Coordinates of C-alpha atoms in Angstrom, one line a residue:
Chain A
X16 CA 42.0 6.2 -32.6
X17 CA 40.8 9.7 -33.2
X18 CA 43.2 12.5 -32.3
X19 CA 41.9 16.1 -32.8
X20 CA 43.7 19.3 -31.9
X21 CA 46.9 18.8 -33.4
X22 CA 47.1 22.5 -35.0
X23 CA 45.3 25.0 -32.2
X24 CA 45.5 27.5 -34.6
X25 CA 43.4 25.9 -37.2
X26 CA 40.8 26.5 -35.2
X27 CA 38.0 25.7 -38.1
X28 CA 39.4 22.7 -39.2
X29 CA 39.6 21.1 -35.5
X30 CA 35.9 22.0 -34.9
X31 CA 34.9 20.4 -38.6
X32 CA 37.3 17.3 -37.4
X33 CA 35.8 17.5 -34.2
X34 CA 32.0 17.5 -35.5
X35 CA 32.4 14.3 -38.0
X36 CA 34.6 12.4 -35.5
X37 CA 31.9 12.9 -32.8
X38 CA 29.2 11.7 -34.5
X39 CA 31.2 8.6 -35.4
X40 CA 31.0 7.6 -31.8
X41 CA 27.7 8.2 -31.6
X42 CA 26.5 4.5 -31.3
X43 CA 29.1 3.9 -29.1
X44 CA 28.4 6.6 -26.9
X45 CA 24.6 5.5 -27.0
X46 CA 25.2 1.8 -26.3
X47 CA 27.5 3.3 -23.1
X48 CA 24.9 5.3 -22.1
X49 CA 22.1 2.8 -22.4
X50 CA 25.3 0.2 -20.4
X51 CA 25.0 2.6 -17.4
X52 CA 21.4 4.2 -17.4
X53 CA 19.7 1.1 -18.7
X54 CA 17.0 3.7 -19.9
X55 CA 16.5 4.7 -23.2
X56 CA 15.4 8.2 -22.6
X57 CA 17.9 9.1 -20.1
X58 CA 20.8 7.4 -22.7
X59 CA 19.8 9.8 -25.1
X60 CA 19.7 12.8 -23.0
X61 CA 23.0 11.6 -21.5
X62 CA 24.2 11.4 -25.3
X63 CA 22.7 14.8 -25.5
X64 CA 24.5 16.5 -22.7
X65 CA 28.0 14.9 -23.6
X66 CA 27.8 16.8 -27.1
X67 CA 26.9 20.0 -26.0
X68 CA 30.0 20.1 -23.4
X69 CA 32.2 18.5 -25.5
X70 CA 31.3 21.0 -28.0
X71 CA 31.6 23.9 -25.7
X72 CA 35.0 22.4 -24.7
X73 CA 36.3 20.8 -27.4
X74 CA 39.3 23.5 -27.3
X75 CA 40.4 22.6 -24.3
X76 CA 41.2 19.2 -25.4
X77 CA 45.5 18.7 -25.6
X78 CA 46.2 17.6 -28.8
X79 CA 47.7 14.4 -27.7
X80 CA 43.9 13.1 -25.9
X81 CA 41.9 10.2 -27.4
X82 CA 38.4 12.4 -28.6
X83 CA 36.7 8.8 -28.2
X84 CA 37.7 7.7 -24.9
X85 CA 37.4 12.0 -24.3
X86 CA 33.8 12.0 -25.2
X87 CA 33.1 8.6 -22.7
X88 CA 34.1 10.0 -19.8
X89 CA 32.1 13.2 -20.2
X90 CA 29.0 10.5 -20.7
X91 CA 30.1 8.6 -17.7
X92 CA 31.1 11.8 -15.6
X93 CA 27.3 13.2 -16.5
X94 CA 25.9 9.9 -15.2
X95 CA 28.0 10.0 -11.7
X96 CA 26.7 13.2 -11.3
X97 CA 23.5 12.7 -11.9
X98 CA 23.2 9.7 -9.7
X99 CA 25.0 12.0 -6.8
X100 CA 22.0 14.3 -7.6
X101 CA 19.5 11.4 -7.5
X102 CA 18.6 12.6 -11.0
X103 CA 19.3 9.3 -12.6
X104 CA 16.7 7.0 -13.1
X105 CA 19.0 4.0 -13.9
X106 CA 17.3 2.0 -12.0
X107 CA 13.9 1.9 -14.0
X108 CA 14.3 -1.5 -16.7
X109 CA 14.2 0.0 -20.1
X110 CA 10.6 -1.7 -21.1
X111 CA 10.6 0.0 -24.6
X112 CA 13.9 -0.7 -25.8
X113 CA 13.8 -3.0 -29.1
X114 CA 16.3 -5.6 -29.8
X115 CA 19.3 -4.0 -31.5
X116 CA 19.2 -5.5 -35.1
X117 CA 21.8 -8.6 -34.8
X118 CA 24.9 -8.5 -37.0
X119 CA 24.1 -10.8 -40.0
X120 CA 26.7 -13.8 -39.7
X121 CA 29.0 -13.5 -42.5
X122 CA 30.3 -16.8 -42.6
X123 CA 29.5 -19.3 -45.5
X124 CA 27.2 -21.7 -43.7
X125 CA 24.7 -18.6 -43.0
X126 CA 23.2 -20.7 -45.8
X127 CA 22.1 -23.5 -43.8
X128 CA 19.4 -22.3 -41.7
X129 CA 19.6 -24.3 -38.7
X130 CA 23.5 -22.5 -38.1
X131 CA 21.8 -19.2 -38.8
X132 CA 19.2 -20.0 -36.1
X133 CA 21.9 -21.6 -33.7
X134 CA 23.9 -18.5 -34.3
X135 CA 20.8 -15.7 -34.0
X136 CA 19.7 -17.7 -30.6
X137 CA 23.2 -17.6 -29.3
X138 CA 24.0 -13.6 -30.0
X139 CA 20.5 -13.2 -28.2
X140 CA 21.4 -15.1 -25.4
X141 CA 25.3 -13.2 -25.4
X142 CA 23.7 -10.0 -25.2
X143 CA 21.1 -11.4 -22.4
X144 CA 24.0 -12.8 -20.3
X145 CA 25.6 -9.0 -20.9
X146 CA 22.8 -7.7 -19.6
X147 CA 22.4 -9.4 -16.6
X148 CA 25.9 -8.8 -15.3
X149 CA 26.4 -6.8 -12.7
X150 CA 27.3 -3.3 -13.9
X151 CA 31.0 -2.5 -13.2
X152 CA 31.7 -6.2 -15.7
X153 CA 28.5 -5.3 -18.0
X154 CA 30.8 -1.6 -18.4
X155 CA 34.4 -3.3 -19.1
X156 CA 32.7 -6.0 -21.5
X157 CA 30.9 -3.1 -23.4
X158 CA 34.2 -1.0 -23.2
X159 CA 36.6 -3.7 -24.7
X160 CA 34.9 -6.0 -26.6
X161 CA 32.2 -3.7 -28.4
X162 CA 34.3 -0.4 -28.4
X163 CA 37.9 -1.8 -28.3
X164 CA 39.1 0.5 -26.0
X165 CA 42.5 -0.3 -24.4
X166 CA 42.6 -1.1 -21.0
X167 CA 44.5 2.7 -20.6
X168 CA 41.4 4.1 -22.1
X169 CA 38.9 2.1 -20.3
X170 CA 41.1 2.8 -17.1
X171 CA 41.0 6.7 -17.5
X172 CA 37.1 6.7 -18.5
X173 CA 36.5 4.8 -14.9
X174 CA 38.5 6.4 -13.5
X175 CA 40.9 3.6 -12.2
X176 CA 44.1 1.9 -12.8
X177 CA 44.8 -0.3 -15.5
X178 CA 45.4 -3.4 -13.2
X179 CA 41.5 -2.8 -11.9
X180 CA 40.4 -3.1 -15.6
X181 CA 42.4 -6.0 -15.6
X182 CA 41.3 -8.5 -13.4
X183 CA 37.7 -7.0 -13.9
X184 CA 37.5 -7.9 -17.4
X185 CA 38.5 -11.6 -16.3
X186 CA 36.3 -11.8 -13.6
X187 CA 33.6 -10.8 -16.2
X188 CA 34.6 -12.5 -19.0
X189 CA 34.4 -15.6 -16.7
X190 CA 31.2 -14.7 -15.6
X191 CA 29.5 -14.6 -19.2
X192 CA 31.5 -18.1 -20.0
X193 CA 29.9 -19.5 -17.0
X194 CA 26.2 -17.9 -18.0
X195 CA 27.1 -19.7 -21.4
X196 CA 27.8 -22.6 -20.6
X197 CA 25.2 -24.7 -22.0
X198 CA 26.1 -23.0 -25.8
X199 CA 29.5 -24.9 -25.3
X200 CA 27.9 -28.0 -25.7
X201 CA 25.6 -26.9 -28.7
X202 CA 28.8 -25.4 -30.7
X203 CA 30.9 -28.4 -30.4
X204 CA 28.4 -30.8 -31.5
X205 CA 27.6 -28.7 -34.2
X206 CA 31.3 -27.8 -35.0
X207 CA 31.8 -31.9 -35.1
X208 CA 28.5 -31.8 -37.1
X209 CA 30.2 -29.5 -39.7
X210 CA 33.6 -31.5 -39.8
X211 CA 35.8 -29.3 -37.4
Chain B
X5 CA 57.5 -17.6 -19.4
X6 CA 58.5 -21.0 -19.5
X7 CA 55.0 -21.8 -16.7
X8 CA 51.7 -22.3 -18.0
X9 CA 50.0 -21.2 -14.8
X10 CA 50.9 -17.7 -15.9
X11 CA 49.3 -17.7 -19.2
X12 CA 45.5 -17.6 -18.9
X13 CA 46.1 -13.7 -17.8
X14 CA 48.5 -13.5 -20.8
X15 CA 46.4 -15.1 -23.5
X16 CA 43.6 -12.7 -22.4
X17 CA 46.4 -10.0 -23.0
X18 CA 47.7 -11.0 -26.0
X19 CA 44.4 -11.3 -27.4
X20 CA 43.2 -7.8 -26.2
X21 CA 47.0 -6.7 -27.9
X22 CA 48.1 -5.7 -24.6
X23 CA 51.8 -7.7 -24.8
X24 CA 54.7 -5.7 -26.2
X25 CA 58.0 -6.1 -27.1
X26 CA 59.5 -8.7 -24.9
X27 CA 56.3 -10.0 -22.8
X28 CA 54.5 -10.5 -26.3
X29 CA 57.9 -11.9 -27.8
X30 CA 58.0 -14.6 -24.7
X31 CA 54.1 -15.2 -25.1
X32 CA 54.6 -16.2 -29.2
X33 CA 57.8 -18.4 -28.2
X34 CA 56.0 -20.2 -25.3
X35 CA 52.6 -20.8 -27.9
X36 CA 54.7 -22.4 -30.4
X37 CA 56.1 -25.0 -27.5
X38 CA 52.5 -25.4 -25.2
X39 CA 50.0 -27.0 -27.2
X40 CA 47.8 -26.8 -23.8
X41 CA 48.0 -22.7 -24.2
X42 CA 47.4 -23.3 -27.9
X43 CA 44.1 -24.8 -27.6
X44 CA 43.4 -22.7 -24.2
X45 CA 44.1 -19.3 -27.0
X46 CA 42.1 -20.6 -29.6
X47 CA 39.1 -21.5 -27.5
X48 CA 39.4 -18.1 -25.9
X49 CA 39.3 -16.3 -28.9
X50 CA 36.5 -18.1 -30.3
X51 CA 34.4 -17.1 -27.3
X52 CA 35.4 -13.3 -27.6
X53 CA 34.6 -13.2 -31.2
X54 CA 31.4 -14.9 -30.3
X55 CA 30.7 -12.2 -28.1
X56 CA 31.7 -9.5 -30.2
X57 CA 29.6 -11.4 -33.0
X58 CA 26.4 -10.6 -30.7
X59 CA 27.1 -6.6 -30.8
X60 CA 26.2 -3.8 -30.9
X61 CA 24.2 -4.4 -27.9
X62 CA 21.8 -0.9 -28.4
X63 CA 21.4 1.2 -31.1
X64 CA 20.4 5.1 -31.3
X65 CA 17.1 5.2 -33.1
X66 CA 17.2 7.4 -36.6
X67 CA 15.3 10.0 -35.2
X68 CA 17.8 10.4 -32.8
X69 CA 21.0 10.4 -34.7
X70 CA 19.2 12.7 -37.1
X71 CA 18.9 15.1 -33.9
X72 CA 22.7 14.5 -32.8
X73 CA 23.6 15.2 -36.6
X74 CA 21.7 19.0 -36.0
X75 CA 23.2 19.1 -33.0
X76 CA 27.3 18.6 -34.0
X77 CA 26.4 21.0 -36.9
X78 CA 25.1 23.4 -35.3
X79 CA 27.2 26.7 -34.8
X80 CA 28.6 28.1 -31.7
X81 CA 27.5 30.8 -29.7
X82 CA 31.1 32.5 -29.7
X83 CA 30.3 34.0 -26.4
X84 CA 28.2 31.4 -24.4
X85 CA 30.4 28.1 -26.1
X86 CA 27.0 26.4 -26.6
X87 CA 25.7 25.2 -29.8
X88 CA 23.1 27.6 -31.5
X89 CA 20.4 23.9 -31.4
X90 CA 17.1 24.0 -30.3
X91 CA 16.4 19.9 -30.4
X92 CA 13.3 19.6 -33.1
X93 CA 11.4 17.2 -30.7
X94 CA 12.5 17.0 -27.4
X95 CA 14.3 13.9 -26.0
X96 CA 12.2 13.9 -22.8
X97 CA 9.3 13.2 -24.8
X98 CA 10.6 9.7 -24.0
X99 CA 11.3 10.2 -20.4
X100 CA 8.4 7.9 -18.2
X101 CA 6.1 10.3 -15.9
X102 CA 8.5 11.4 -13.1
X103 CA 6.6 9.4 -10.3
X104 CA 7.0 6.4 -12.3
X105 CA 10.7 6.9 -12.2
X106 CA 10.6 8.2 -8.9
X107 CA 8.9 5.1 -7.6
X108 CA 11.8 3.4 -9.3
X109 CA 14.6 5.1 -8.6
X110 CA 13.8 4.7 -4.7
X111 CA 12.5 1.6 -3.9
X112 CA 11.8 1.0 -0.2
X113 CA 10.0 4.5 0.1
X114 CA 8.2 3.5 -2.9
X115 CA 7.3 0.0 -1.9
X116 CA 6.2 1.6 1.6
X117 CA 3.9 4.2 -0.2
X118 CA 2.6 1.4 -2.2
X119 CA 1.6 -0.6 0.6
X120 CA -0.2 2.3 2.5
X121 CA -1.9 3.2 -1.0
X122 CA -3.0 -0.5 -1.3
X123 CA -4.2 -0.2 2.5
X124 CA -6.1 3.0 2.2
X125 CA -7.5 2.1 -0.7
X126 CA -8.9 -1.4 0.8
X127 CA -10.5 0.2 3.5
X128 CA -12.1 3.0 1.4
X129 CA -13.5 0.5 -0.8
X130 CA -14.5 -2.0 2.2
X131 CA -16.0 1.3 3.9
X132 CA -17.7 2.1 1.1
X133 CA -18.8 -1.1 0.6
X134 CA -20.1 -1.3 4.0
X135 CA -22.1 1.8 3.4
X136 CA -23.4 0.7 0.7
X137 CA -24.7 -2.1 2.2
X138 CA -26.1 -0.6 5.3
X139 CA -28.2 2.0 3.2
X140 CA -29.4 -1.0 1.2
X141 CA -30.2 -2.3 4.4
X142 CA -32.4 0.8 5.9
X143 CA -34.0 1.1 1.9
X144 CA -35.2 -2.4 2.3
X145 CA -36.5 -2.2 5.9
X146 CA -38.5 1.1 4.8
X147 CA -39.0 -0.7 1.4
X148 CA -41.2 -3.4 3.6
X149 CA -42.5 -0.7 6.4
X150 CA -44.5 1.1 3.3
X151 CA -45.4 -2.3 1.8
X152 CA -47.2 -3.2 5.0
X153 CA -48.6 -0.4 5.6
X154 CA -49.7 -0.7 2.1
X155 CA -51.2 -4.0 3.0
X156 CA -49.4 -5.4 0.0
X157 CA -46.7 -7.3 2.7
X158 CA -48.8 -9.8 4.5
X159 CA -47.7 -11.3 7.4
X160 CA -47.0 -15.3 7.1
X161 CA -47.0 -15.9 11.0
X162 CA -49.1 -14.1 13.1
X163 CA -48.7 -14.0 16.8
X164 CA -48.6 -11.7 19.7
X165 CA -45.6 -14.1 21.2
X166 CA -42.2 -13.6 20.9
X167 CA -41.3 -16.9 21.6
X168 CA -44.2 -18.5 18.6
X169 CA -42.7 -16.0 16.1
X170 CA -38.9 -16.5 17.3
X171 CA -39.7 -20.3 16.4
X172 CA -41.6 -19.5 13.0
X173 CA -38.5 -17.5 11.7
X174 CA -35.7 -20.4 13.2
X175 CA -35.9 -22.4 10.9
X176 CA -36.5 -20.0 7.9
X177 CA -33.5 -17.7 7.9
X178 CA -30.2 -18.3 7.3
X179 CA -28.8 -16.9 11.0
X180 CA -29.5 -17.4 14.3
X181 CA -32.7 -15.6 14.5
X182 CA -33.3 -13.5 18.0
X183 CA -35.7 -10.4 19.0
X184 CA -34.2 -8.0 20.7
X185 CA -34.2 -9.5 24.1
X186 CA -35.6 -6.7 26.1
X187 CA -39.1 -7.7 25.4
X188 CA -39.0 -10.1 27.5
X189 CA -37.4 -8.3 30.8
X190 CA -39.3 -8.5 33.7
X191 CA -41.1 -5.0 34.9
X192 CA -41.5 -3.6 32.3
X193 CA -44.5 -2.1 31.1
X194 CA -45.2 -3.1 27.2
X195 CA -46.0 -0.5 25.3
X196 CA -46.2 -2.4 21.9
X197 CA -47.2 -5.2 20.5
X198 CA -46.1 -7.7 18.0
X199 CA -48.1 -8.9 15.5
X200 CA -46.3 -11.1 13.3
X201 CA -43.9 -11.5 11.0
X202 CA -42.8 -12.7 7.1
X203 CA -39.6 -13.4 5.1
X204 CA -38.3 -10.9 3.0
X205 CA -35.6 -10.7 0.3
X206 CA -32.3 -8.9 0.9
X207 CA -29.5 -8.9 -1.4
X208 CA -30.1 -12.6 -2.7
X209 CA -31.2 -13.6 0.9
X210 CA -33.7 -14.3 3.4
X211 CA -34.0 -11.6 5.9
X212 CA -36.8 -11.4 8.9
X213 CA -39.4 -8.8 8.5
X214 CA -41.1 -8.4 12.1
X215 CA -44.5 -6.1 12.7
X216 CA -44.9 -4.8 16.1
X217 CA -48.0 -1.7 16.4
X218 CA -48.1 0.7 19.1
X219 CA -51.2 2.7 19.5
X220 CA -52.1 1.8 16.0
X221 CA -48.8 3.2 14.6
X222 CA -47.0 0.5 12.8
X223 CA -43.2 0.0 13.9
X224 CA -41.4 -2.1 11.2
X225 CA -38.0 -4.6 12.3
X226 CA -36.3 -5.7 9.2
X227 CA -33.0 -8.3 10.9
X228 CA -30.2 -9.9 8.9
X229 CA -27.2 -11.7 9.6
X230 CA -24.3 -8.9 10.1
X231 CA -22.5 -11.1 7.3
X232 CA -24.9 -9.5 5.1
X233 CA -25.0 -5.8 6.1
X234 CA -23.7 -3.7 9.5
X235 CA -25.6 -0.8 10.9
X236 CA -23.4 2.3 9.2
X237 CA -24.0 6.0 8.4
X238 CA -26.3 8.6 9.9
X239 CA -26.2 9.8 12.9
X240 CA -24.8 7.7 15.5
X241 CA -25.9 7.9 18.9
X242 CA -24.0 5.2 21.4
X243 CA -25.5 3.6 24.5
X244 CA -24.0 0.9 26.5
X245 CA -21.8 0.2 24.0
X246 CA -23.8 -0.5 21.2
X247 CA -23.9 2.3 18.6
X248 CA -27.5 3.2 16.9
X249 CA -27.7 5.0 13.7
X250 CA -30.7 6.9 12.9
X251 CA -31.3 7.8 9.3
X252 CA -34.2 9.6 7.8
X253 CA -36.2 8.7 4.7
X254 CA -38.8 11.1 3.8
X255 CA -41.1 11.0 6.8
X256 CA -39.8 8.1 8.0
X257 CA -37.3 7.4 11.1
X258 CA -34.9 4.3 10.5
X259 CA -32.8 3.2 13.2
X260 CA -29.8 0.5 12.7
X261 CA -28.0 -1.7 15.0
X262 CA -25.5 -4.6 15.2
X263 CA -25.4 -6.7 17.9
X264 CA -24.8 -10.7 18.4
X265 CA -23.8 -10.5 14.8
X266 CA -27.4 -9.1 13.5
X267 CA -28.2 -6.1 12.2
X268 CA -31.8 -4.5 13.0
X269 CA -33.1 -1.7 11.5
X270 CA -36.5 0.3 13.4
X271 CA -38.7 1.6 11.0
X272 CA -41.5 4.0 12.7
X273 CA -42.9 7.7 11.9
X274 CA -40.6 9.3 14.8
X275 CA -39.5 12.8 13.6
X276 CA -37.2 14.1 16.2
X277 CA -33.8 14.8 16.6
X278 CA -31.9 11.2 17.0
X279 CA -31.1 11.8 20.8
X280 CA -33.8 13.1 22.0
X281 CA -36.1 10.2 20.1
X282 CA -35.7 8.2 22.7
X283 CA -39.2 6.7 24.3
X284 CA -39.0 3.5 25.3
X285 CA -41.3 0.9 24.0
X286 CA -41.0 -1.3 26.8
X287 CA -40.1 1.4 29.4
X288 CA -38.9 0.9 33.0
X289 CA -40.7 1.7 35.6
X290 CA -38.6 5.1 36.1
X291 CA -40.1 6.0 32.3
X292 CA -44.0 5.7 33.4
X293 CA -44.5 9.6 33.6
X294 CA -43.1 9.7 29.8
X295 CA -44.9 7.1 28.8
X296 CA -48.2 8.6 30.3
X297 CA -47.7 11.7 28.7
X298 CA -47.1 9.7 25.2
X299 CA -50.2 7.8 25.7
X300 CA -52.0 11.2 26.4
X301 CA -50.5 12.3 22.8
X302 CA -52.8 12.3 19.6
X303 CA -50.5 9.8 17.6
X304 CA -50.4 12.6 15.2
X305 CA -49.0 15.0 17.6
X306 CA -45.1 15.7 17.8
X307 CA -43.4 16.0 21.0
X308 CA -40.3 16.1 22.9
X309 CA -38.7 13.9 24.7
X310 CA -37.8 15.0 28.6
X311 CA -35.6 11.5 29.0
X312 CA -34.8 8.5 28.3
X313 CA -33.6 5.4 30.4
X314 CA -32.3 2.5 28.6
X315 CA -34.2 -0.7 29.8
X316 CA -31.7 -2.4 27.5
X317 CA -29.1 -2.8 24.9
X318 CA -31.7 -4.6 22.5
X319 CA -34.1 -1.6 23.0
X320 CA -35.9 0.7 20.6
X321 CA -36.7 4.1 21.4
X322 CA -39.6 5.5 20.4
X323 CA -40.8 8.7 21.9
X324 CA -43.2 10.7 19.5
X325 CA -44.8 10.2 16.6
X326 CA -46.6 12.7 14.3

């Protein structure tokens, strides 16, 4: 976890920490912002927006704050506000987005091609079940299992307590196993296939 | 934590490393015993590294983190606290047309406007439609008035009798063919006469072309089904609830009417103001003084009508020719 600020009056050095740190978050910040506005031109301009107040607050930051979790709830504090302004478009379905590249499977049967086409279908259909949750589980799944944020962190970004991001992550994580449920079947049979 | 029923809550803490000290202590202990919460933490973790398997779910385009770089580099105004970063290429270049998100981001007003777009939109197009086919309509009729005055139209039935030619024309056009029914009221004075009749073509169809002369002057009665075309346009003069529409084509006088779902259109050289072109063909008795002072006119002489009684619905007006 990134901590910045620890010396106020190395001022220089906390900005250059500042700078590289933030732009390590950047695709997380991005896949947030795409989480909540579901709109590829409003993600980046609520990207956008959180740098140039976190930069122009940066200071203020207590030495002791998480800069990640930090720069997520500017992002998500931007978005309530511009949904309380009816500025936010979230509604519109992002038509241009492309696929995000999946992750190459690193395991040794990616050399049979029918368990590298079993595992490309399923990742698609994970992040299609993702993205037809509704969006307070779609936010907690993208929090913890694609940012591993703690449930403290994901409790102060929302804004709730920790118990709340609790039994929300089950209830989603239920959800998605329930959307999945025909991949079960497919993975054990191929799992038996393969000798497990 | 000797129960099971507590541990599905647990195994998704331990696995998000939420346990400490004693609660993660009691969790290892009661994994080593349950071979039930064993299999329950292995298949849970296998799910959750499936689904962190399928990540990340976006990512920022390189254009984008290219702009973000220039952005955190950027150095700050010391007095403002904002980055000295003009973006190269605006992010809103992305951003849909703001009534497309508009329409989106509030739906019911949106799906309302739609509707009343859709709606005035089918009833400009049907009006103009309609339009289109009434001035078709009022072409063709003086199309087939100047043909036969031509003598290039002859007449396929020719008879002084309303009833022979009604007959000829039954069974040759595709509606229920019917002259206007004043002709054949009782007291009046007929100030025309029919001569015949032919088919003619309109839009892909048979329509009735009637010839009726008064004092030598041709009068021309094109009639179609009101499936075909509906008296529209010019200027509309109403009268017992039927509404005329007297349009003007060069010299010519073209008046349109629906009624018992046909549409006639009057062709004749009349060349005065739509309400006060009124002389009746067949006139009541009440219109003999008019119609003594028409027959006194040279038919190439203009005049004005002083009135004009309605014999019936059906009825053509004709009052002056030049």
């Amino acid at each position: 976890m990134s901590r910045v600020g620890t010396n106020t009056s190395d001022h220089s050095a906390t900005e250059q920490v500042f700078r590289e740190t933030a732009l390590q978050h950047l695709n997380g910040l991005y896949s947030y912002a795409m989480t909540l506005a579901r709109n590829r031109a409003e993600a980046e301009d609520l990207v956008q927006e959180t740098y140039l107040r976190a930069m122009s607050a940066f200071e203020r930051l207590r030495p002791e704050s998480n800069l990640k979790s930090w720069l997520f709830t500017i992002l998500r504090n931007i978005y309530l506000n511009q949904l309380r302004d009816g500025l936010s478009k979230s509604r519109v379905v992002a038509m241009d987005e492309p696929a995000a590249r999946p992750r190459e499977f690193e395991d040794e049967s990616s050399k049979d091609p029918f368990f590298v086409y079993l595992t490309k279908a399923k990742q698609a259909d994970i992040k299609d079940a993702i993205e037809r949750l509704p969006q307070a589980y779609r936010e907690v799944i993208v929090l913890r299992e694609f940012e591993d944020l703690s449930y403290e962190e994901i409790a102060q970004i929302l804004d709730c307590p920790c118990g709340t991001v609790m039994s929300r992550l089950s209830r989603a994580r239920e959800r998605l196993k329930q959307m999945l449920q025909h991949w079960r079947v497919v993975t054990s049979e191929t799992a038996h296939e393969a000798g497990e | 934590m000797s129960s099971c029923e507590d541990q599905p809550s647990r195994i998704d803490l331990y696995l998000d490393g939420e346990l400490r000290d004693e609660e993660l202590e009691a969790f290892n202990n009661h994994i080593k015993e349950c071979s039930s919460c064993r299999r329950e933490l292995k298949e849970r973790r296998r799910f959750l590294e499936q689904v962190r398997a399928a990540g990340p779910l976006y990512t920022p385009s390189t254009e984008f983190r290219a702009e973000m770089s220039a952005l955190l580099a950027a150095p700050v105004n010391s007095t403002t606290g904002t980055p000295q970063y003009r973006p190269a290429v605006s992010v809103a270049k992305h951003r849909a047309p703001f009534w497309l998100l508009w329409l989106f981001s509030r739906p019911v007003p949106a799906l309302i406007a739609c509707v009343l777009a859709v709606a005035g939109i089918m009833t400009l197009w049907t009006f103009s439609l309609t339009q289109a086919h009434a001035n078709a309509f009022v072409d063709a009729a003086v199309e087939a008035h100047r043909r036969q005055m031509a003598g290039v139209l002859p007449l396929e039935v020719r008879s002084n009798s309303a009833a022979q030619t009604s007959a000829w024309f039954a069974t040759r056009v595709p509606f229920h063919f019917r002259l206007p029914a004043s002709q054949e009221t009782e007291g009046q004075e007929q100030k025309y006469e029919l001569t015949g009749g032919r088919l003619v073509d309109f839009r892909g169809t048979k329509a009735a072309y009637v010839a009726y002369h008064i004092h030598a002057q041709l009068i021309s009665l094109l009639v179609t089904s009101n499936s075909t075309s509906v008296a529209s346009g010019g200027e509309k003069t109403i009268s017992r609830a039927i509404t005329f529409h007297t349009h003007r084509r060069g010299d010519l006088q073209v008046m349109t009417w629906s009624v018992h779902n046909l549409t006639y259109a009057l062709v004749s050289g009349v060349n005065l103001p739509a309400r006060q072109s009124c002389g009746v063909c067949h006139a009541s008795v009440k219109d003999k003084e008019l119609l003594r002072d028409f027959r006194s006119l040279n038919s190439r002489t203009q005049i004005a009508a002083k009135s004009v009684v309605l014999s019936d619905h059906d009825v053509w007006h004709v009052i002056a020719f030049r």
